[in-house]
Short mmCIF file of C-alpha atoms in Angstrom, two decimals:
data_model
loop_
_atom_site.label_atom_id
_atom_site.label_comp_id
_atom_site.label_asym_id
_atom_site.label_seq_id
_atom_site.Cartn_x
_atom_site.Cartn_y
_atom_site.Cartn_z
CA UNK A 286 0.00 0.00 0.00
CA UNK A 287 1.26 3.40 -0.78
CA UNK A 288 2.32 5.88 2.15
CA UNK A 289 0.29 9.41 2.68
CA UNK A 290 3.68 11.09 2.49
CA UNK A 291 4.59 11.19 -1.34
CA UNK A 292 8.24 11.95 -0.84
CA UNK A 293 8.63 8.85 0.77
CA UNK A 294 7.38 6.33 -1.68
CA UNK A 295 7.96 7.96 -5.20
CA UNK A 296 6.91 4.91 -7.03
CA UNK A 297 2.94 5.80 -5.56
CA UNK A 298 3.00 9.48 -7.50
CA UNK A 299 2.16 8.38 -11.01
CA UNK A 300 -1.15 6.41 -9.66
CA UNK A 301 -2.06 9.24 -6.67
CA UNK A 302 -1.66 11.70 -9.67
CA UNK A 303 -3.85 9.58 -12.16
CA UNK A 304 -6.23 9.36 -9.67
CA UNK A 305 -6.49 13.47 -8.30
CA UNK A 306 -6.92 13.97 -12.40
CA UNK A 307 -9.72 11.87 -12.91
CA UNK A 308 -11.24 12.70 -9.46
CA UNK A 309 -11.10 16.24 -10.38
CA UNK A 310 -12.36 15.96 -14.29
CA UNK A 311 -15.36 13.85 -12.74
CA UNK A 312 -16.11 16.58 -10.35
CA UNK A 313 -16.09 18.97 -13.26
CA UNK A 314 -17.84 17.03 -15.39
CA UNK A 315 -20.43 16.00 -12.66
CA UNK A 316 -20.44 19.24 -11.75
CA UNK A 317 -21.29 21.08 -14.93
CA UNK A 318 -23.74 18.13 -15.48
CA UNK A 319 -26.10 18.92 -12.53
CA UNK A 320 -26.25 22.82 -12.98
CA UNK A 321 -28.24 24.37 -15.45
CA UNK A 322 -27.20 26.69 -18.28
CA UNK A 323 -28.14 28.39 -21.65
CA UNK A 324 -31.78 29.20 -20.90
CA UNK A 325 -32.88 26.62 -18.68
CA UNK A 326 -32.44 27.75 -15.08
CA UNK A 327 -36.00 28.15 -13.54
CA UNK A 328 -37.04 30.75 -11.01
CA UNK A 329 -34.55 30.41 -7.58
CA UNK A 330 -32.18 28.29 -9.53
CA UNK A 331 -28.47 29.58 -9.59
CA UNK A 332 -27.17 31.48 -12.24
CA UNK A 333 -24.14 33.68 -13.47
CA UNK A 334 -25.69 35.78 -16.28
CA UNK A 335 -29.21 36.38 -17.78
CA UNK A 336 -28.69 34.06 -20.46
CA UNK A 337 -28.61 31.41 -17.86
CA UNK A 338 -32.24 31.85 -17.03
CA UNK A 339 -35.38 30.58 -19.17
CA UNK A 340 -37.52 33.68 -20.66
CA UNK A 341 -39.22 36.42 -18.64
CA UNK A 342 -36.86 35.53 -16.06
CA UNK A 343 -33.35 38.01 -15.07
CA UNK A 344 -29.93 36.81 -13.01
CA UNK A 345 -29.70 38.66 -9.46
CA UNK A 346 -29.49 38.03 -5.94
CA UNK A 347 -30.53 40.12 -2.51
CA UNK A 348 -28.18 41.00 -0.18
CA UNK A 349 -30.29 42.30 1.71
CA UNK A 350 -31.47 39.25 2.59
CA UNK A 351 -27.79 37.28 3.13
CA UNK A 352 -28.52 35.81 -0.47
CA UNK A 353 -24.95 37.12 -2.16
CA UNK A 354 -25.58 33.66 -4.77
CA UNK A 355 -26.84 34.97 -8.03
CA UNK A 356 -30.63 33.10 -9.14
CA UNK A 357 -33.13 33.39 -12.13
CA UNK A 358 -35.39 35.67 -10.54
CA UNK A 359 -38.64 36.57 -12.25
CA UNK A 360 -38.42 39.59 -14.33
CA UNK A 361 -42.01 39.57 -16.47
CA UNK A 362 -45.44 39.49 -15.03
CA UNK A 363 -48.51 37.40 -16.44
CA UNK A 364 -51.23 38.64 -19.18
CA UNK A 365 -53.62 38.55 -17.55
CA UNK A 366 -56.02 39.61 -19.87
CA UNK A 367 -54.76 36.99 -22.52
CA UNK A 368 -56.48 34.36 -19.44
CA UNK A 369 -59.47 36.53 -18.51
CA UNK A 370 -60.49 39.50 -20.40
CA UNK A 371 -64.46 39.92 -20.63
CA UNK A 372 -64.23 41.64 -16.71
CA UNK A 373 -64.43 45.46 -15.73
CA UNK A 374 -61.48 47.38 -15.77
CA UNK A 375 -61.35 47.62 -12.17
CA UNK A 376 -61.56 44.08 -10.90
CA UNK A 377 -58.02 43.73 -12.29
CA UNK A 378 -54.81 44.31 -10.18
CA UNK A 379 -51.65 45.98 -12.19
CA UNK A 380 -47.64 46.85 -11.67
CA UNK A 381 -47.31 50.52 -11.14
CA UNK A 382 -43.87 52.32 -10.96
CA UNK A 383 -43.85 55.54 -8.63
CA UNK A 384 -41.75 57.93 -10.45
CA UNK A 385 -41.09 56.18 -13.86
CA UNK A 386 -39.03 58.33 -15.51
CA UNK A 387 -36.57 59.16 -12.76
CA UNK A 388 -34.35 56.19 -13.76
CA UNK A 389 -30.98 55.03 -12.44
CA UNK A 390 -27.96 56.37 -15.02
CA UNK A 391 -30.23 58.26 -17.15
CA UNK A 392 -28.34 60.68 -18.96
CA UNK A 393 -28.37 64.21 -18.46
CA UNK A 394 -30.35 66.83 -21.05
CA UNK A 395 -29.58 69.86 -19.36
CA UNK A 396 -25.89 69.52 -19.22
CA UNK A 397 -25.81 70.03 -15.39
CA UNK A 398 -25.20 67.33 -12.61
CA UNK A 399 -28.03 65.55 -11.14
CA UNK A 400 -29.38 65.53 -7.55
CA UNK A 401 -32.03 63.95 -6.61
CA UNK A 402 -33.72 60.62 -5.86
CA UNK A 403 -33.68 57.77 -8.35
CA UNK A 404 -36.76 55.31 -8.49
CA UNK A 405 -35.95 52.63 -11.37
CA UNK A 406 -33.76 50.77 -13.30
CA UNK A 407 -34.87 50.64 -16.55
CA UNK A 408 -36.56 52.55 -19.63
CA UNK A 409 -39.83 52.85 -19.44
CA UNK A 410 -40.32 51.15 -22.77
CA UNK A 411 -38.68 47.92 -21.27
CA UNK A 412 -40.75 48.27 -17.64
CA UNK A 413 -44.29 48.21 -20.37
CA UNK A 414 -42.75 45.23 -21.96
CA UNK A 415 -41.89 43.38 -18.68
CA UNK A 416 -45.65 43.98 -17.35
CA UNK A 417 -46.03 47.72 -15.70
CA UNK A 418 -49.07 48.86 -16.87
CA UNK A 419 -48.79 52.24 -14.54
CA UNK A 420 -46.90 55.00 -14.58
CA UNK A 421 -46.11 57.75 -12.04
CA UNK A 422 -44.92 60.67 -13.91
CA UNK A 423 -44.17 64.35 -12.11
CA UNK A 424 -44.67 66.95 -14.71
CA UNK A 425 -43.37 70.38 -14.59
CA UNK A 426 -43.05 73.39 -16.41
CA UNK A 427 -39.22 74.28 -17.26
CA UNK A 428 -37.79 75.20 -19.73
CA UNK A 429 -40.96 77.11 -22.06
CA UNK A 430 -41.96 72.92 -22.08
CA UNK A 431 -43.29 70.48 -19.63
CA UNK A 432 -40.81 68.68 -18.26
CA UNK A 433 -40.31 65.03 -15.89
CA UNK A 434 -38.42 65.67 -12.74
CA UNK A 435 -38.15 64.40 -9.42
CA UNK A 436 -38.05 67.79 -7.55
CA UNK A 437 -39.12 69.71 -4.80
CA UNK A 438 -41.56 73.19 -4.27
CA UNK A 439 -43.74 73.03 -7.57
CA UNK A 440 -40.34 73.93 -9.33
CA UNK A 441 -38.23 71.93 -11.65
CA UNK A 442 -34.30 72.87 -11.58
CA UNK A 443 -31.84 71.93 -13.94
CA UNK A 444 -30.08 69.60 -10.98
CA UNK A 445 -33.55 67.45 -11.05
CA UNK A 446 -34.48 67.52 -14.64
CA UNK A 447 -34.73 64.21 -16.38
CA UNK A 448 -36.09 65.14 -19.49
CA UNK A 449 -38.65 66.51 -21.98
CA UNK A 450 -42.25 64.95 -20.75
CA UNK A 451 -42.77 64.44 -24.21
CA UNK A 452 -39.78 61.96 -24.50
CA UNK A 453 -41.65 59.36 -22.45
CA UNK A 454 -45.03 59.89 -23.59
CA UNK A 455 -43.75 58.98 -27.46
CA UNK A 456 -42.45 55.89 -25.50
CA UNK A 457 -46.18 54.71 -24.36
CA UNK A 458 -47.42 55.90 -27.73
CA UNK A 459 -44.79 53.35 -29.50
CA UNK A 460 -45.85 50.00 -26.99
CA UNK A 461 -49.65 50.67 -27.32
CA UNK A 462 -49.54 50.99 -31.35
CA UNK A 463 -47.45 47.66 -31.12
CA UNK A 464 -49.71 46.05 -28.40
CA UNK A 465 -53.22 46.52 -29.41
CA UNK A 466 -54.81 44.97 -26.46
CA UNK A 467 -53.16 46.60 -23.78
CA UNK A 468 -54.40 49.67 -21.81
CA UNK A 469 -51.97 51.89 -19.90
CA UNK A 470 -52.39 54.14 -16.77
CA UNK A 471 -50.85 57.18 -16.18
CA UNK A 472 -51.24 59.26 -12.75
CA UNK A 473 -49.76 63.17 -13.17
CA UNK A 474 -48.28 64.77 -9.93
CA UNK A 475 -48.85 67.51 -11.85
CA UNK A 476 -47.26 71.13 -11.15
CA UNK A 477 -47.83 72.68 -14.94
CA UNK A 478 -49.55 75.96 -15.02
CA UNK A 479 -49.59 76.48 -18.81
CA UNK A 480 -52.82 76.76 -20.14
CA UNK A 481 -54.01 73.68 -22.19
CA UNK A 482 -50.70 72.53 -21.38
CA UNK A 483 -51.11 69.00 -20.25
CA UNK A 484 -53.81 68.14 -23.12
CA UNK A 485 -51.68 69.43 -25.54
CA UNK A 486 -48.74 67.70 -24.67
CA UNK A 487 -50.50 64.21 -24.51
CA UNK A 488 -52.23 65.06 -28.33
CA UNK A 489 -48.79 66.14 -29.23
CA UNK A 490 -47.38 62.32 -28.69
CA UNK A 491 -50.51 60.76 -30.67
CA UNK A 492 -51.73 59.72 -27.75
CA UNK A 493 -55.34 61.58 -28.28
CA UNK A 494 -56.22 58.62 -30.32
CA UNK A 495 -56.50 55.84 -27.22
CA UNK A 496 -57.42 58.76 -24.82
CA UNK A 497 -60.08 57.49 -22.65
CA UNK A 498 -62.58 60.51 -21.68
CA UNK A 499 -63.34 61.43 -18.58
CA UNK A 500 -66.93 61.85 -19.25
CA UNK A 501 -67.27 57.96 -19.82
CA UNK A 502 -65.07 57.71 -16.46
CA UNK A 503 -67.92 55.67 -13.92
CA UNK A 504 -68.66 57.64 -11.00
CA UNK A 505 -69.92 57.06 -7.53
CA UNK A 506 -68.21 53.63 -7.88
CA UNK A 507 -69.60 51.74 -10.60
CA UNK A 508 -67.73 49.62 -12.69
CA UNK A 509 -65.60 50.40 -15.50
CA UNK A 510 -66.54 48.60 -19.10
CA UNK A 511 -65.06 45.32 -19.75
CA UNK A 512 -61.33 45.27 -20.90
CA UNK A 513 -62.72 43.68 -24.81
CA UNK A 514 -64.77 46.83 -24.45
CA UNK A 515 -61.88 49.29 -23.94
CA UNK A 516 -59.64 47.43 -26.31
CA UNK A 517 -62.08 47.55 -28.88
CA UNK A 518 -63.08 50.57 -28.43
CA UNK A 519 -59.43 51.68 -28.56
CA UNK A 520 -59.77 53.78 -25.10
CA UNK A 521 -56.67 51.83 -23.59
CA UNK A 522 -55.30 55.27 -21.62
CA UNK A 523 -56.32 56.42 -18.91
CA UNK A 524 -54.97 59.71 -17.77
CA UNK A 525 -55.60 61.08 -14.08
CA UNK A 526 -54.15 64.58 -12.50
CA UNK A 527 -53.80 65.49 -9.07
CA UNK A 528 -54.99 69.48 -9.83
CA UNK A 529 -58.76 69.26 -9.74
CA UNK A 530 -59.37 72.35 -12.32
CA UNK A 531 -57.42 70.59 -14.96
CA UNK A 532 -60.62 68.21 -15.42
CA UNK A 533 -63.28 70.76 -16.51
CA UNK A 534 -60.71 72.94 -18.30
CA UNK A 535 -58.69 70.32 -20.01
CA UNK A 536 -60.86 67.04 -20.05
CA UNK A 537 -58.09 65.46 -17.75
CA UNK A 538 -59.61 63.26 -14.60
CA UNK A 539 -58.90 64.35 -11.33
CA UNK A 540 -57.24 61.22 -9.55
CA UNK A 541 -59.41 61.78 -6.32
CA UNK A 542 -62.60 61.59 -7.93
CA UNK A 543 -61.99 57.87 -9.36
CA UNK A 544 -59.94 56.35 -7.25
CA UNK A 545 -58.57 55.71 -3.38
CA UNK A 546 -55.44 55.58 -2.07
CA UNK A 547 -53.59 54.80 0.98
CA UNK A 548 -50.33 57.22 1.95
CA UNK A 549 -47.38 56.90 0.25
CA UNK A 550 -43.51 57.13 1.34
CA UNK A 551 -42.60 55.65 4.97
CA UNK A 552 -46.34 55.31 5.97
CA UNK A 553 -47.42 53.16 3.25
CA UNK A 554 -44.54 50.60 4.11
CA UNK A 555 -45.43 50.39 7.82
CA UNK A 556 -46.56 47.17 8.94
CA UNK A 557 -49.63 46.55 10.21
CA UNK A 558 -51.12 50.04 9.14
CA UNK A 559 -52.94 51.25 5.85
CA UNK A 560 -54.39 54.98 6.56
CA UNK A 561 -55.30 56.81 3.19
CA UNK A 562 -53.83 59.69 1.80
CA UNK A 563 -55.42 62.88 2.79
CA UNK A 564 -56.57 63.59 -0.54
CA UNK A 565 -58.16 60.29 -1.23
CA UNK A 566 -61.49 59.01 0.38
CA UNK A 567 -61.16 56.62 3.03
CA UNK A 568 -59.90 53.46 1.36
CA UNK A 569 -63.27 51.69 2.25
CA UNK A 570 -65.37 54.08 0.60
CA UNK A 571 -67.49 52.66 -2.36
CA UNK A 572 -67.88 56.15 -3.93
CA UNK A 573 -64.53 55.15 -5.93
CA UNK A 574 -64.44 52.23 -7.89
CA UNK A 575 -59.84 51.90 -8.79
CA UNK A 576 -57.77 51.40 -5.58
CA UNK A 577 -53.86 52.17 -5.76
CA UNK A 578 -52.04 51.03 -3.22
CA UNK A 579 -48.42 53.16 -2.61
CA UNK A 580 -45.80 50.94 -1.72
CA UNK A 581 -42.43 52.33 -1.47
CA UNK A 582 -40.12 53.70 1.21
CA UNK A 583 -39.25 58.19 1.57
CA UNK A 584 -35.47 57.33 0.49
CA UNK A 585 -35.41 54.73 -2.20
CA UNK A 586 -32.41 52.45 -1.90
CA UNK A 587 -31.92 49.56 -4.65
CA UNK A 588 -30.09 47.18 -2.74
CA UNK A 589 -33.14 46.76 -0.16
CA UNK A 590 -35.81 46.58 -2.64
CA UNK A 591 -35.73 42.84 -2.99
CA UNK A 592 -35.84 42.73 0.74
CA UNK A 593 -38.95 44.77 0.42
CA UNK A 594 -40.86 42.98 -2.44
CA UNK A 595 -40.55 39.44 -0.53
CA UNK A 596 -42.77 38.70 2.19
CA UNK A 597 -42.97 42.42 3.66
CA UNK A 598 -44.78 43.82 0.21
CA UNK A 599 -47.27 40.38 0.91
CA UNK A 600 -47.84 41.52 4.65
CA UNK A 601 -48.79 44.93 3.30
CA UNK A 602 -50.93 43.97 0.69
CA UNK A 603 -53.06 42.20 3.07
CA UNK A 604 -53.13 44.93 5.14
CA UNK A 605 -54.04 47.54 3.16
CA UNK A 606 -57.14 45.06 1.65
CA UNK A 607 -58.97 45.09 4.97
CA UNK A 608 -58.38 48.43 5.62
CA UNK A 609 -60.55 48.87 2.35
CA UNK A 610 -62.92 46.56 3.19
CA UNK A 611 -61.39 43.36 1.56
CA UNK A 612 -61.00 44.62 -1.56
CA UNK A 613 -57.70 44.17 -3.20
CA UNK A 614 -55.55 47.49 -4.75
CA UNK A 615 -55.74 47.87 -8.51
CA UNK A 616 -52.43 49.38 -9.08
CA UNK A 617 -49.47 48.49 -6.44
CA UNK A 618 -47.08 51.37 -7.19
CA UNK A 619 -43.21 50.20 -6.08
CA UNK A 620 -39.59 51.37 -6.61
CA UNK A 621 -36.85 49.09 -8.86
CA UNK A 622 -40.06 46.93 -9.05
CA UNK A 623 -37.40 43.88 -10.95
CA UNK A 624 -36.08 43.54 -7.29
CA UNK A 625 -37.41 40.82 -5.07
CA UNK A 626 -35.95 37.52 -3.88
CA UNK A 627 -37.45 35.42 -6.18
CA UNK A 628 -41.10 35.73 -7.29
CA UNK A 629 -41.89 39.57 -6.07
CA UNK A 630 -44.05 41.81 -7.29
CA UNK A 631 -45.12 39.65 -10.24
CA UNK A 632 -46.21 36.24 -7.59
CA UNK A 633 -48.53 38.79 -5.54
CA UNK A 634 -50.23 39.83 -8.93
CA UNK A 635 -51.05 36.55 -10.24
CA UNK A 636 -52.34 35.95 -6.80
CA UNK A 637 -54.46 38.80 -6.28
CA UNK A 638 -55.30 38.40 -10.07
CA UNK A 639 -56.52 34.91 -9.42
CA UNK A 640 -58.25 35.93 -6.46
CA UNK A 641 -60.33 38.40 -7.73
CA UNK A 642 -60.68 36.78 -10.99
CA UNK A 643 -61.58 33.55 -10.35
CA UNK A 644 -61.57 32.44 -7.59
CA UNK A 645 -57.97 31.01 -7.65
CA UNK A 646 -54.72 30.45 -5.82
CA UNK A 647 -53.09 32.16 -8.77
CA UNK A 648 -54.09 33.36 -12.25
CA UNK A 649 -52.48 31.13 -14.14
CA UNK A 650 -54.70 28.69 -12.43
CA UNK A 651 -57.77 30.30 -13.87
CA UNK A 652 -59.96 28.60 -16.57
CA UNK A 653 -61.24 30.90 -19.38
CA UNK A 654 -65.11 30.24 -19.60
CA UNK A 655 -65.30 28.40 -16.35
CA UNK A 656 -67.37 29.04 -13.42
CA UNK A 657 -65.62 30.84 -10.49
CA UNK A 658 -63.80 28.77 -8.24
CA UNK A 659 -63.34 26.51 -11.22
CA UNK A 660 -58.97 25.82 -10.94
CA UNK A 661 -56.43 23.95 -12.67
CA UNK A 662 -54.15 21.82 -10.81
CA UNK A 663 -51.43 23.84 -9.11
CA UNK A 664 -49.94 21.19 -7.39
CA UNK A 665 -46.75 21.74 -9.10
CA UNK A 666 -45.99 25.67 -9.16
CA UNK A 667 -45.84 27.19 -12.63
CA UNK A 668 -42.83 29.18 -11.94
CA UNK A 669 -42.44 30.85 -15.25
CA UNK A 670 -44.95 33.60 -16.85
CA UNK A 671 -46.84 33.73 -19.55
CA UNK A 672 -45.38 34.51 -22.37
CA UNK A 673 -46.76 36.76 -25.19
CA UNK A 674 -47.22 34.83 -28.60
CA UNK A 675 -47.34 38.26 -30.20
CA UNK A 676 -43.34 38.78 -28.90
CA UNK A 677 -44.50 42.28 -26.63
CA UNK A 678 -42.92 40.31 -23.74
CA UNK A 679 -39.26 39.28 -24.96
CA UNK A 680 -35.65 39.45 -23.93
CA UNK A 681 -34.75 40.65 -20.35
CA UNK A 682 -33.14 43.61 -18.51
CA UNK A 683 -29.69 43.64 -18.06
CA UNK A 684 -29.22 46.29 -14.99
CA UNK A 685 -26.69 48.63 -14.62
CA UNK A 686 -24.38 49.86 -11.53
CA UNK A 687 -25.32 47.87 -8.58
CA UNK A 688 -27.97 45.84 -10.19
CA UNK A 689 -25.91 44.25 -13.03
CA UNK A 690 -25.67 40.54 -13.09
CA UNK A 691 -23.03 38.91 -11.65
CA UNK A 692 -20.53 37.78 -14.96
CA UNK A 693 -18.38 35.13 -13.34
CA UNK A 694 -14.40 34.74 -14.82
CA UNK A 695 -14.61 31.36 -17.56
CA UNK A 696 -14.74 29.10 -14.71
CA UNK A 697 -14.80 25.94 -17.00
CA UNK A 698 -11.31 27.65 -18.46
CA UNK A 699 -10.12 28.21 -14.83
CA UNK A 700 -10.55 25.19 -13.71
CA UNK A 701 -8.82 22.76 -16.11
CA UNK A 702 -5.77 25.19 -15.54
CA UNK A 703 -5.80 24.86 -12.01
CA UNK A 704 -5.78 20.83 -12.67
CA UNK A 705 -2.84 21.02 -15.19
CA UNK A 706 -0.84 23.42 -12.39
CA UNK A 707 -1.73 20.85 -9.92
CA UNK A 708 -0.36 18.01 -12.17
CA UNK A 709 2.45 20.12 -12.78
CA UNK A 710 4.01 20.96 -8.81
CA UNK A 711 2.81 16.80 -8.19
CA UNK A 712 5.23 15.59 -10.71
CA UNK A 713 7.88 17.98 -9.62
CA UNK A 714 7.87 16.31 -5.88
#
């Protein structure tokens, strides 16, 4: 039998090397066997780049939760309407992002250094295609224009300037002319003071021509048509302000009037409470018939936002729906809404989707055509979402900064040189 202590029995080396090489090759080999790759990763399976994961789903990990190991988190939420569409407007549940524009690395168009807060991650043309189907936009005037920017005292500076207003709104123009079935909300905090300002900034971007008028807008909490009847009616925007004289003099619905809404910043994150916004109704009033539900911190900080969107964002969504009287929010408006520890934002839709919309653990356990309460078998979890046949829904987001996937070294590369070195100093002894 061979001794532990090569330099003592040289004759042993040749077989103890043979047999380190082929142990490690098999534990490559097995290795590389048992982890998945190009495409196939599921949700919570470990990754080391986007192309790891199957579609609709993006590489990241949480920190914030002690999770530094990189997994194919989902990035995409479920069409709803392609499962159910022949309900009112309002008895669906939607992704809203609270300040869309003001977006992580966006560039500058005023020349001058930026200061201020920074909501998302991504363009607002890729957070439509993932799923949001609300957008928070502050509009100013600056500029002799209106203007997006996060800023503070009615007034836009050039150090909180993102960029024209019109910019954006060409960008929702673009995704509902190549999505014909979708309908998009957008909620103003609105500080413009030109005259016809607003109106003629939205007719500007050709979006007059999906405009949904705030004279068919159902009042004292009635429903809202049928999605088929919005689509084919081609009123898939809805447009809401928070100044009240901009709805007799421009057309444009004050937000108050339609909907509720429960405080936003620190309070609307604090567990166990739900109190409205002092501009909104009580949340269980019935005089409103849309719900949006403000769910994001004062100071926005990326690295804890998949922290927030686990189980937290689930605690608060219950909350908030008794403190309306069991009814669940319409729009859930969150910051770097990709974030989450796995499922996020996009599980608690298809759960409150398939709880208001059928009767089901999750909407992609709903039957089209079947009575409520009628579910198919989600004994095994369908991990992945829908995707859209008509390619809307395609690709994922590759984050920047602090939010980039994690692009390990050519490991497979690495590691067969680290064999060969090992070979190497062996046959040396």
């Amino acid at each position: 039998m061979c001794s532990r202590f090569l330099d003592s029995h040289t004759k042993c080396r040749a077989p103890i090397i043979s047999y380190l090489f082929v142990s490690l090759i098999s534990s490559l080999f097995s290795t590389s066997s048992a982890a998945c790759f190009n495409g196939n990763c599921q949700v919570l399976e470990a990754c080391s780049a986007a192309a790891d994961c199957r579609p609709g789903l993006y590489c990241g990990n949480c920190p914030a939760l002690g999770r530094k190991q990189p997994v194919c988190t989902r990035g995409q939420a479920t069409i709803v309407t392609s499962i159910v569409n022949d309900l009112p407007f309002n008895k669906y549940s939607w992704i809203m992002t609270h300040n869309s524009f003001s977006i992580v690395d966006a560039p500058s168009f005023t020349g001058a250094q930026r200061l201020t807060f920074y909501n998302q991650e991504d363009t607002v043309t890729n957070q439509l295609r993932n799923g949001v189907r609300g957008l928070m936009l502050d509009m100013y005037d600056f500029e002799n224009d209106i203007w997006l920017c996060h800023s503070l005292q009615g007034q836009c500076f050039n150090f909180t300037a993102f960029q024209p207003a019109i910019n954006t709104l060409k960008e929702v123009e673009a995704f509902l002319a190549e999505n014909p079935t979708e309908i998009v909300t957008i909620v103003i905090e609105d500080y413009v003071r030109t005259p016809k300002g607003l109106i003629n900034l939205f007719t500007n971007a050709g979006l007059d021509k999906y405009w949904f008028p705030v004279s068919n807008m159902p009042r004292d909490g009635e429903d809202w048509p049928t999605v088929i009847e919005m689509v084919q009616a081609n009123r898939r925007l809805l447009v809401f302000t928070s100044d009240a004289s901009k709805e007799a003099e421009e057309g444009i619905a004050y937000q108050w009037r339609y909907m509720v809404e429960n405080e936003f910043g620190d309070p609307g994150v604090q567990r166990g409470s739900c109190p409205n916004r002092k501009e909104s109704k009580p949340l269980n009033s019935r005089s409103a018939s849309l719900f949006l539900q403000n769910y994001f911190p004062t100071d926005p900080v990326e690295a804890d936002s998949c922290k927030e969107h686990s189980a937290p964002l689930a605690d608060m969504v219950n909350t908030c729906y008794k403190a309306a009287g069991n009814v669940l929010p319409n729009f859930i408006a969150v910051n770097f809404y990709m974030r989450s520890d796995g499922g996020g934002v996009f599980d608690i839709m298809d759960k409150m989707n398939g709880h208001t919309l059928c009767g089901c653990s999750t909407v992609t356990a709903c039957q089209e055509g079947s009575p409520f309460g009628s579910c198919n078998n989600t004994s095994v979890p369908n991990t992945s979402p829908l995707t859209n046949t008509a390619g809307s829904f395609t690709g994922s987001v590759q984050f920047s900064r602090s939010a980039s996937p994690v692009h390990s070294p050519n490991w497979l590369l690495f590691f067969l040189v680290f064999c060969f070195l090992i070979i190497a100093v062996l046959s040396q002894l």
